[in-house]
Short mmCIF file of C-alpha atoms and ligand atoms in Angstrom, two decimals:
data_model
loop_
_atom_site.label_atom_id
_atom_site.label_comp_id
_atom_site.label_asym_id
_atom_site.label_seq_id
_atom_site.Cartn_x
_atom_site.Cartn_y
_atom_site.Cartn_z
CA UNK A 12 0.00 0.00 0.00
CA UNK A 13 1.33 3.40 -0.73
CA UNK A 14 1.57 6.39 1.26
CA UNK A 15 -1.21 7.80 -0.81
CA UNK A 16 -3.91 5.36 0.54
CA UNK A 17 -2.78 4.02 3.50
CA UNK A 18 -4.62 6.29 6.05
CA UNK A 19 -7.61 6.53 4.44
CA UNK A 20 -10.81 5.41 6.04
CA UNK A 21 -12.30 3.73 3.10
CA UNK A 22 -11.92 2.80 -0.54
CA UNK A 23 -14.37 4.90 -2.62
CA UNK A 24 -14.66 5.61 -6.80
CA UNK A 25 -13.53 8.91 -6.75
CA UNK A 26 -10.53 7.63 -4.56
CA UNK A 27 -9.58 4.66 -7.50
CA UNK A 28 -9.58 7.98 -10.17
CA UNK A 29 -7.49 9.86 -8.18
CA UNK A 30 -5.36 6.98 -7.86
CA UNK A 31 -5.25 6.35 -11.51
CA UNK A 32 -4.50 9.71 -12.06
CA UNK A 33 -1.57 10.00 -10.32
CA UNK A 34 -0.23 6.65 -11.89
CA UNK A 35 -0.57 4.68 -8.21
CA UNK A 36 -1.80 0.75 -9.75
CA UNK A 37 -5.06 -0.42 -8.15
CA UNK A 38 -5.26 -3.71 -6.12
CA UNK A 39 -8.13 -6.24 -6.47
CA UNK A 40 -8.92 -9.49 -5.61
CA UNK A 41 -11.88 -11.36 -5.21
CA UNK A 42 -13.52 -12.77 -1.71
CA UNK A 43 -16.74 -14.32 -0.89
CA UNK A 44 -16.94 -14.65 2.46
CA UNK A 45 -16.25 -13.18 6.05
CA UNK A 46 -13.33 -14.63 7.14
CA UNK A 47 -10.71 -14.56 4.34
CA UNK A 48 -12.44 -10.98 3.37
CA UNK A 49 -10.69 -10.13 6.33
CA UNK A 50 -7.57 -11.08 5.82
CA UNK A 51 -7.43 -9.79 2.12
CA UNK A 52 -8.81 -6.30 3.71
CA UNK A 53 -6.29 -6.26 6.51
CA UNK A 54 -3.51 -6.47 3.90
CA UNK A 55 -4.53 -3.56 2.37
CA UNK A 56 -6.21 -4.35 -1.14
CA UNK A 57 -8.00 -1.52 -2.86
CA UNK A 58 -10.76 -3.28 -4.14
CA UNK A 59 -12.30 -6.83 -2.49
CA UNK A 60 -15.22 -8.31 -5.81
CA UNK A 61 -17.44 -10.92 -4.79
CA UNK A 62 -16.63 -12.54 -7.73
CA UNK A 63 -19.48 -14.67 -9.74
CA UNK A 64 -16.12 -17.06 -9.91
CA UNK A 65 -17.45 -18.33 -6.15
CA UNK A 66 -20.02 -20.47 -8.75
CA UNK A 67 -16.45 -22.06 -9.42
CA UNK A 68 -14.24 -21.88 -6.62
CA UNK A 69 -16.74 -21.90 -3.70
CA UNK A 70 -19.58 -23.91 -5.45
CA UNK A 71 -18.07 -26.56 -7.70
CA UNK A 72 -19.55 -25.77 -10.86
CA UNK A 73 -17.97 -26.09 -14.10
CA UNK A 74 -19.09 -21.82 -15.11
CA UNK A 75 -20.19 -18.87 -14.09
CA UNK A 76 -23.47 -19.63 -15.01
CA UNK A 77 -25.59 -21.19 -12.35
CA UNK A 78 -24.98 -19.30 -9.45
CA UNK A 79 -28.33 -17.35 -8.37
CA UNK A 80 -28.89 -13.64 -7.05
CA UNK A 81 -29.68 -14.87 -3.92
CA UNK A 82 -26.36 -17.20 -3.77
CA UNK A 83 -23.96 -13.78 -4.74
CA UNK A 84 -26.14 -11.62 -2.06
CA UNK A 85 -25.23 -14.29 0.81
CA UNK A 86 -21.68 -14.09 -0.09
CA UNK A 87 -21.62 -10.39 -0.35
CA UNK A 88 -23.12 -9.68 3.26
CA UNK A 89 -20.40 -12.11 4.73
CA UNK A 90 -17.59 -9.89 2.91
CA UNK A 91 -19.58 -6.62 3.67
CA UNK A 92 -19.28 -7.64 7.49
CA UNK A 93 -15.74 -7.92 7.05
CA UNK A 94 -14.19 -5.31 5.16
CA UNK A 95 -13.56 -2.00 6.98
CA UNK A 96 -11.17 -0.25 3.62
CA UNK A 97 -11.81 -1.94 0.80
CA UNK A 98 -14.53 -0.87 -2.08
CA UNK A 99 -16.72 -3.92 -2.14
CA UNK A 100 -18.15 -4.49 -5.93
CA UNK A 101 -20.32 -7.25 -6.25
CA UNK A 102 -20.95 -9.70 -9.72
CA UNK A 103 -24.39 -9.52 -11.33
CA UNK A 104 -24.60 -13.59 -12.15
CA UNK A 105 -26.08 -14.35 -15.40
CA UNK A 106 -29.42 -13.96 -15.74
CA UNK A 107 -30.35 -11.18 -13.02
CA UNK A 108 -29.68 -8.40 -15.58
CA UNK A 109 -29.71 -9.60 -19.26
CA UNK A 110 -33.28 -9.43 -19.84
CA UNK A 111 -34.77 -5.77 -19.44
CA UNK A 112 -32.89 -3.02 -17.82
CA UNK A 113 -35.78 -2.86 -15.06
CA UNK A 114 -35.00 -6.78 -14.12
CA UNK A 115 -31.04 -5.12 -13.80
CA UNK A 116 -32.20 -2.30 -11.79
CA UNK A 117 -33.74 -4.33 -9.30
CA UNK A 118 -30.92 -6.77 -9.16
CA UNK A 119 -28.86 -4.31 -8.52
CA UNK A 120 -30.57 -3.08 -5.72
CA UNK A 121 -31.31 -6.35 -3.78
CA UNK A 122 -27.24 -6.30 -3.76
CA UNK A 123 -26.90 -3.06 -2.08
CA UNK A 124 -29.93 -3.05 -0.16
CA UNK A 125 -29.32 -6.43 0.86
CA UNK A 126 -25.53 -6.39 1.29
CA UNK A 127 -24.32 -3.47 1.98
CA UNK A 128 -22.21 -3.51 -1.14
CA UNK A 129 -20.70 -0.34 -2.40
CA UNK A 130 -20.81 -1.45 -6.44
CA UNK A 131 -21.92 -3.82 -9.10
CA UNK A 132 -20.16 -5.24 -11.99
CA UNK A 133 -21.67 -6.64 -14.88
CA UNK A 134 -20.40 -7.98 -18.51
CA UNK A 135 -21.09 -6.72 -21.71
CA UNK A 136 -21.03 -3.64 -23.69
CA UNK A 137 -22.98 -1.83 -26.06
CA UNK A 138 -25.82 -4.77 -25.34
CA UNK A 139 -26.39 -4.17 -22.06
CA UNK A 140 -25.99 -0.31 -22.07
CA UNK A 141 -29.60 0.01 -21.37
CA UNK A 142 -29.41 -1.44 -18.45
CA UNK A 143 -25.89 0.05 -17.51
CA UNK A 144 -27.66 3.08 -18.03
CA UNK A 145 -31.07 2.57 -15.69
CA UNK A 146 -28.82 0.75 -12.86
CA UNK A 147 -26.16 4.23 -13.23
CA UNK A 148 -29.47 6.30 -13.03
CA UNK A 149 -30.39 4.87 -9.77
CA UNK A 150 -26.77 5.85 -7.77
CA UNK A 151 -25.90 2.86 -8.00
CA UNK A 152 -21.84 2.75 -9.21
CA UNK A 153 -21.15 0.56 -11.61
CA UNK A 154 -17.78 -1.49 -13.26
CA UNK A 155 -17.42 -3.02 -16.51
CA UNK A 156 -16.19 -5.94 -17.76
CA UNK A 157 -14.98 -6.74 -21.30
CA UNK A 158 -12.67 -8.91 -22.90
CA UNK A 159 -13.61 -12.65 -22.04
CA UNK A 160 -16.51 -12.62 -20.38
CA UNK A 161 -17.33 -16.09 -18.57
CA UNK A 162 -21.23 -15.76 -18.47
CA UNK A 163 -20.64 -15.74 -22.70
CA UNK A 164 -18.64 -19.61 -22.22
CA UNK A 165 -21.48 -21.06 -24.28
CA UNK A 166 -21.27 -18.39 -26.99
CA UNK A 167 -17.50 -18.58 -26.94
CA UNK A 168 -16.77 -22.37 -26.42
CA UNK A 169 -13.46 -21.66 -25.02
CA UNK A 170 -11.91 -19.77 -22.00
CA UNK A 171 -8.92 -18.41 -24.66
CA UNK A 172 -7.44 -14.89 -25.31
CA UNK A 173 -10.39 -12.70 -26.88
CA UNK A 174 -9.67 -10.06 -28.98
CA UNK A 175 -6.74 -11.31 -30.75
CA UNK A 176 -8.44 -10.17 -34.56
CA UNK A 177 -8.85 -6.67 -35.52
CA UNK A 178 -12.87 -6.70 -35.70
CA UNK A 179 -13.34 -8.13 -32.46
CA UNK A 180 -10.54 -5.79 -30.92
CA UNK A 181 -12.51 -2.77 -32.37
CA UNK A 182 -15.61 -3.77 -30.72
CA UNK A 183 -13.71 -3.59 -27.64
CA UNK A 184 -12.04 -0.56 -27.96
CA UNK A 185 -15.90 1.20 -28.76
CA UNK A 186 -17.45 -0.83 -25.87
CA UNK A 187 -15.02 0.40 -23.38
CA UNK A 188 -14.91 3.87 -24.56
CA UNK A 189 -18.93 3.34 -24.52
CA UNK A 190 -19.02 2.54 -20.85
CA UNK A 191 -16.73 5.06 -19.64
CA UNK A 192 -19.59 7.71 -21.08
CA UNK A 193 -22.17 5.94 -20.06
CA UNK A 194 -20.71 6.62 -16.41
CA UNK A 195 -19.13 3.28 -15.25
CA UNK A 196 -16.48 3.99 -12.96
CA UNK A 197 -14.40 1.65 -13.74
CA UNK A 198 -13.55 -1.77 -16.39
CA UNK A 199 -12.41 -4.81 -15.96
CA UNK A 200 -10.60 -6.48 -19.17
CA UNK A 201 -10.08 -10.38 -18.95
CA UNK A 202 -7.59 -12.22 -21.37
CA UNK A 203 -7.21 -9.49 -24.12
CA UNK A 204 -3.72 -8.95 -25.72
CA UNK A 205 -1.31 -6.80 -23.48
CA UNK A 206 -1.29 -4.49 -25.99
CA UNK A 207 -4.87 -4.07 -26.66
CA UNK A 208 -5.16 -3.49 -22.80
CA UNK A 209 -2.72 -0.93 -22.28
CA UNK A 210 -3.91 0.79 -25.65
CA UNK A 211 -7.36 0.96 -23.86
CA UNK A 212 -6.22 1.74 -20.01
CA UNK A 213 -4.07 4.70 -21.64
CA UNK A 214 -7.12 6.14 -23.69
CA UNK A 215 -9.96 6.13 -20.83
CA UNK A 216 -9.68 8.21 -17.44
CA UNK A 217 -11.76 5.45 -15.57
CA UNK A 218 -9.34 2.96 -13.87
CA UNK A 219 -9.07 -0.58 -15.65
CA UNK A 220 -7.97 -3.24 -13.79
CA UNK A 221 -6.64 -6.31 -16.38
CA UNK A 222 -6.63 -10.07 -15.48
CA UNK A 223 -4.49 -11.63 -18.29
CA UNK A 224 -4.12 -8.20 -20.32
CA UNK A 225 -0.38 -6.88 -19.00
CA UNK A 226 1.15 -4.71 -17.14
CA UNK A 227 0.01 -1.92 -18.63
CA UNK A 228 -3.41 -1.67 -17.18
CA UNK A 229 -4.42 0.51 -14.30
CA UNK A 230 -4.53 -2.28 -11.72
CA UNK A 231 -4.58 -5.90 -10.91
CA UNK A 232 -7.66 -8.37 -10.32
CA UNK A 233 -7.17 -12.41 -9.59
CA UNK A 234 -9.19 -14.57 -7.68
CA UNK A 235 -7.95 -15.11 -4.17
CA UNK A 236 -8.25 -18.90 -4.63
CA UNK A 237 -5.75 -19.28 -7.62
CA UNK A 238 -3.59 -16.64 -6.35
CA UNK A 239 -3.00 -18.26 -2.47
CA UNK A 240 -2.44 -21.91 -4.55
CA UNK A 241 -6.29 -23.40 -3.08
CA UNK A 242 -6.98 -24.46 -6.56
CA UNK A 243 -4.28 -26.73 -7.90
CA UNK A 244 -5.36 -27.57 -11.29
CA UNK A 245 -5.23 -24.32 -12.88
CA UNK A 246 -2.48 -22.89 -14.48
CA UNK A 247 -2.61 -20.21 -17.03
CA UNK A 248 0.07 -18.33 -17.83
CA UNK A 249 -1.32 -14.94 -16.23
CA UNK A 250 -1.32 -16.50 -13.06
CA UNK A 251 1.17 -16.27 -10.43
CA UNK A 252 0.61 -18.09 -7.11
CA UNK A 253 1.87 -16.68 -3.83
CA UNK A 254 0.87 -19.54 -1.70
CA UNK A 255 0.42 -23.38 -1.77
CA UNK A 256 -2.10 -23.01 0.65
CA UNK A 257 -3.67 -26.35 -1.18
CA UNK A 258 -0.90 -28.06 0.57
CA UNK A 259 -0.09 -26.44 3.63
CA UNK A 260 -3.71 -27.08 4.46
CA UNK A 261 -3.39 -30.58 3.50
CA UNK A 262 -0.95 -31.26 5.76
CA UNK A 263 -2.27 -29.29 8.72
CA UNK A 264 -5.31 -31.63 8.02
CA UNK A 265 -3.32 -35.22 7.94
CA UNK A 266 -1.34 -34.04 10.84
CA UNK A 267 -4.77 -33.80 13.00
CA UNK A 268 -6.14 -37.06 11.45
CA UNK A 269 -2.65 -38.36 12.57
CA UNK A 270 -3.14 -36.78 16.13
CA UNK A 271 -6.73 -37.91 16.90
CA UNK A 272 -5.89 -41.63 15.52
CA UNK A 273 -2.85 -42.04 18.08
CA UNK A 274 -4.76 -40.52 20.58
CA UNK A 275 -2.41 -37.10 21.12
CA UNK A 276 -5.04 -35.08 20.28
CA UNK A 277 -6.58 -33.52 23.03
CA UNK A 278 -3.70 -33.71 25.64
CA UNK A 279 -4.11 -32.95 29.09
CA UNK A 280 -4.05 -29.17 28.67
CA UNK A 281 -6.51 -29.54 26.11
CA UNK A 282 -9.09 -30.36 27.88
CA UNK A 283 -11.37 -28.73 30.96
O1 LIG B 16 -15.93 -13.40 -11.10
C1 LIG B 16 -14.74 -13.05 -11.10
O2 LIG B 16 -13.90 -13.57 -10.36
C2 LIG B 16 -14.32 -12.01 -12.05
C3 LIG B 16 -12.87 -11.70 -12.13
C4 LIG B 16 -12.17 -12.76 -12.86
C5 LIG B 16 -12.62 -10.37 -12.71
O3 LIG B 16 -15.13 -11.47 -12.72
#
């Protein structure tokens, strides 16, 4: 954390603009509950989403796609309860916002209302500006997302780089500049060519925060599970792991089946 930030009560929009302004790169990750919320707040991170990845990492489903409103609210209150800096943005899953831009307004409600959330993110461009636009209308802040977008797997077929030809990199380029006037405050690009990325993060004011676009966007996002090494069988080449916590937890684990089965566990000061 730099000097900048660190004594500041809380996280808000105008904060991550002044931050991009001055050229000071934005931290994100995801959380979806209370008690690793905390940690990832203590630490200092700029921006905690309650990712609709927690369909993956804290459900067990193959996408993005099942999880329900209801599902992302409960995660959201338990991060909410945690975070005391951090901007909390929650996902819009798939299907709470898609159909008419009053169906997005009052998802986008329930979060905050619900939650206590500060944001909402949601994917798309130019399709969903309608509702971008009734959602913005409301107060509510919003972020966008471009680039591979995970609720589109079925469209797509594959989790690969997007925007690698020239027609589809245009659409980008107009769908980002589209959502900065529309009002989002910020964009997430996923798995877009560095250059495309920085090309982008250079021509908007709003922060963008890349995952798998470079180094040349305005800040960071991974989800906490791939980054602390609690998912083991992923491995693209954007990520870098800062913890095998897959393992150290593993072991903690055998060690206690190893302690009850001998009987060392509870010794004689562990007990009343
Ligand atoms: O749901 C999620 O975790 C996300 C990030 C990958 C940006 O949208």
């Amino acid at each position: 954390m730099s000097a900048a930030t660190k004594d500041l009560k809380r996280i808000t929009t105008h904060i991550l603009m002044e931050m991009k302004k001055k050229g000071e790169k934005i931290s994100m990750l995801t959380g979806y509950d209370f008690s690793m919320a905390k940690i990832i707040d203590d630490a200092g991170i700029d921006i905690i989403l309650v990712g609709d990845s927690a369909s993956n990492v804290m459900a067990g489903h193959e996408t993005t796609l099942p999880i329900t409103l209801d599902q992302m609210i409960y995660h959201a209150q338990g991060v909410v309860r945690a975070v005391s800096r951090a901007l909390v943005v929650v996902d819009l899953p798939f299907g709470s916002y898609q159909a008419n831009p009053e169906k997005a307004l009052e998802s986008a409600i329930r979060i905050m209302k619900e939650s206590g959330a500060h944001a909402v993110k949601l994917e798309g461009g130019e399709e969903v500006q309608e509702s971008i636009i009734r959602i913005l209308a409301s107060g509510i802040p919003v972020m966008g997302h471009l680039g591979l977008m995970p609720q589109s797997i079925y469209k797509y077929g594959t989790y690969t780089v997007r925007a690698k030809e020239e027609e589809e990199a245009e659409k980008l380029t107009k769908d980002a500049e589209l959502l900065q006037k529309l009002g989002c405050f910020a964009l997430v690009l996923e798995k877009i060519p560095a250059d495309l990325a920085t090309k982008v993060s250079q021509s908007l004011t709003i922060p963008v925060i890349g995952i798998g676009a470079g180094g040349g966007c305005d800040g960071q996002v991974l989800v906490s599970h791939d980054l602390l090494g609690l998912t083991k069988d992923f491995h693209p080449r954007f990520l870098r792991r800062y913890s095998d916590l897959y393992t150290i937890i593993k072991e903690a684990v055998e060690h206690y089946i190893r302690d009850v089965k001998s009987a060392d566990f509870p010794n004689e000061h562990e007990k009343y």
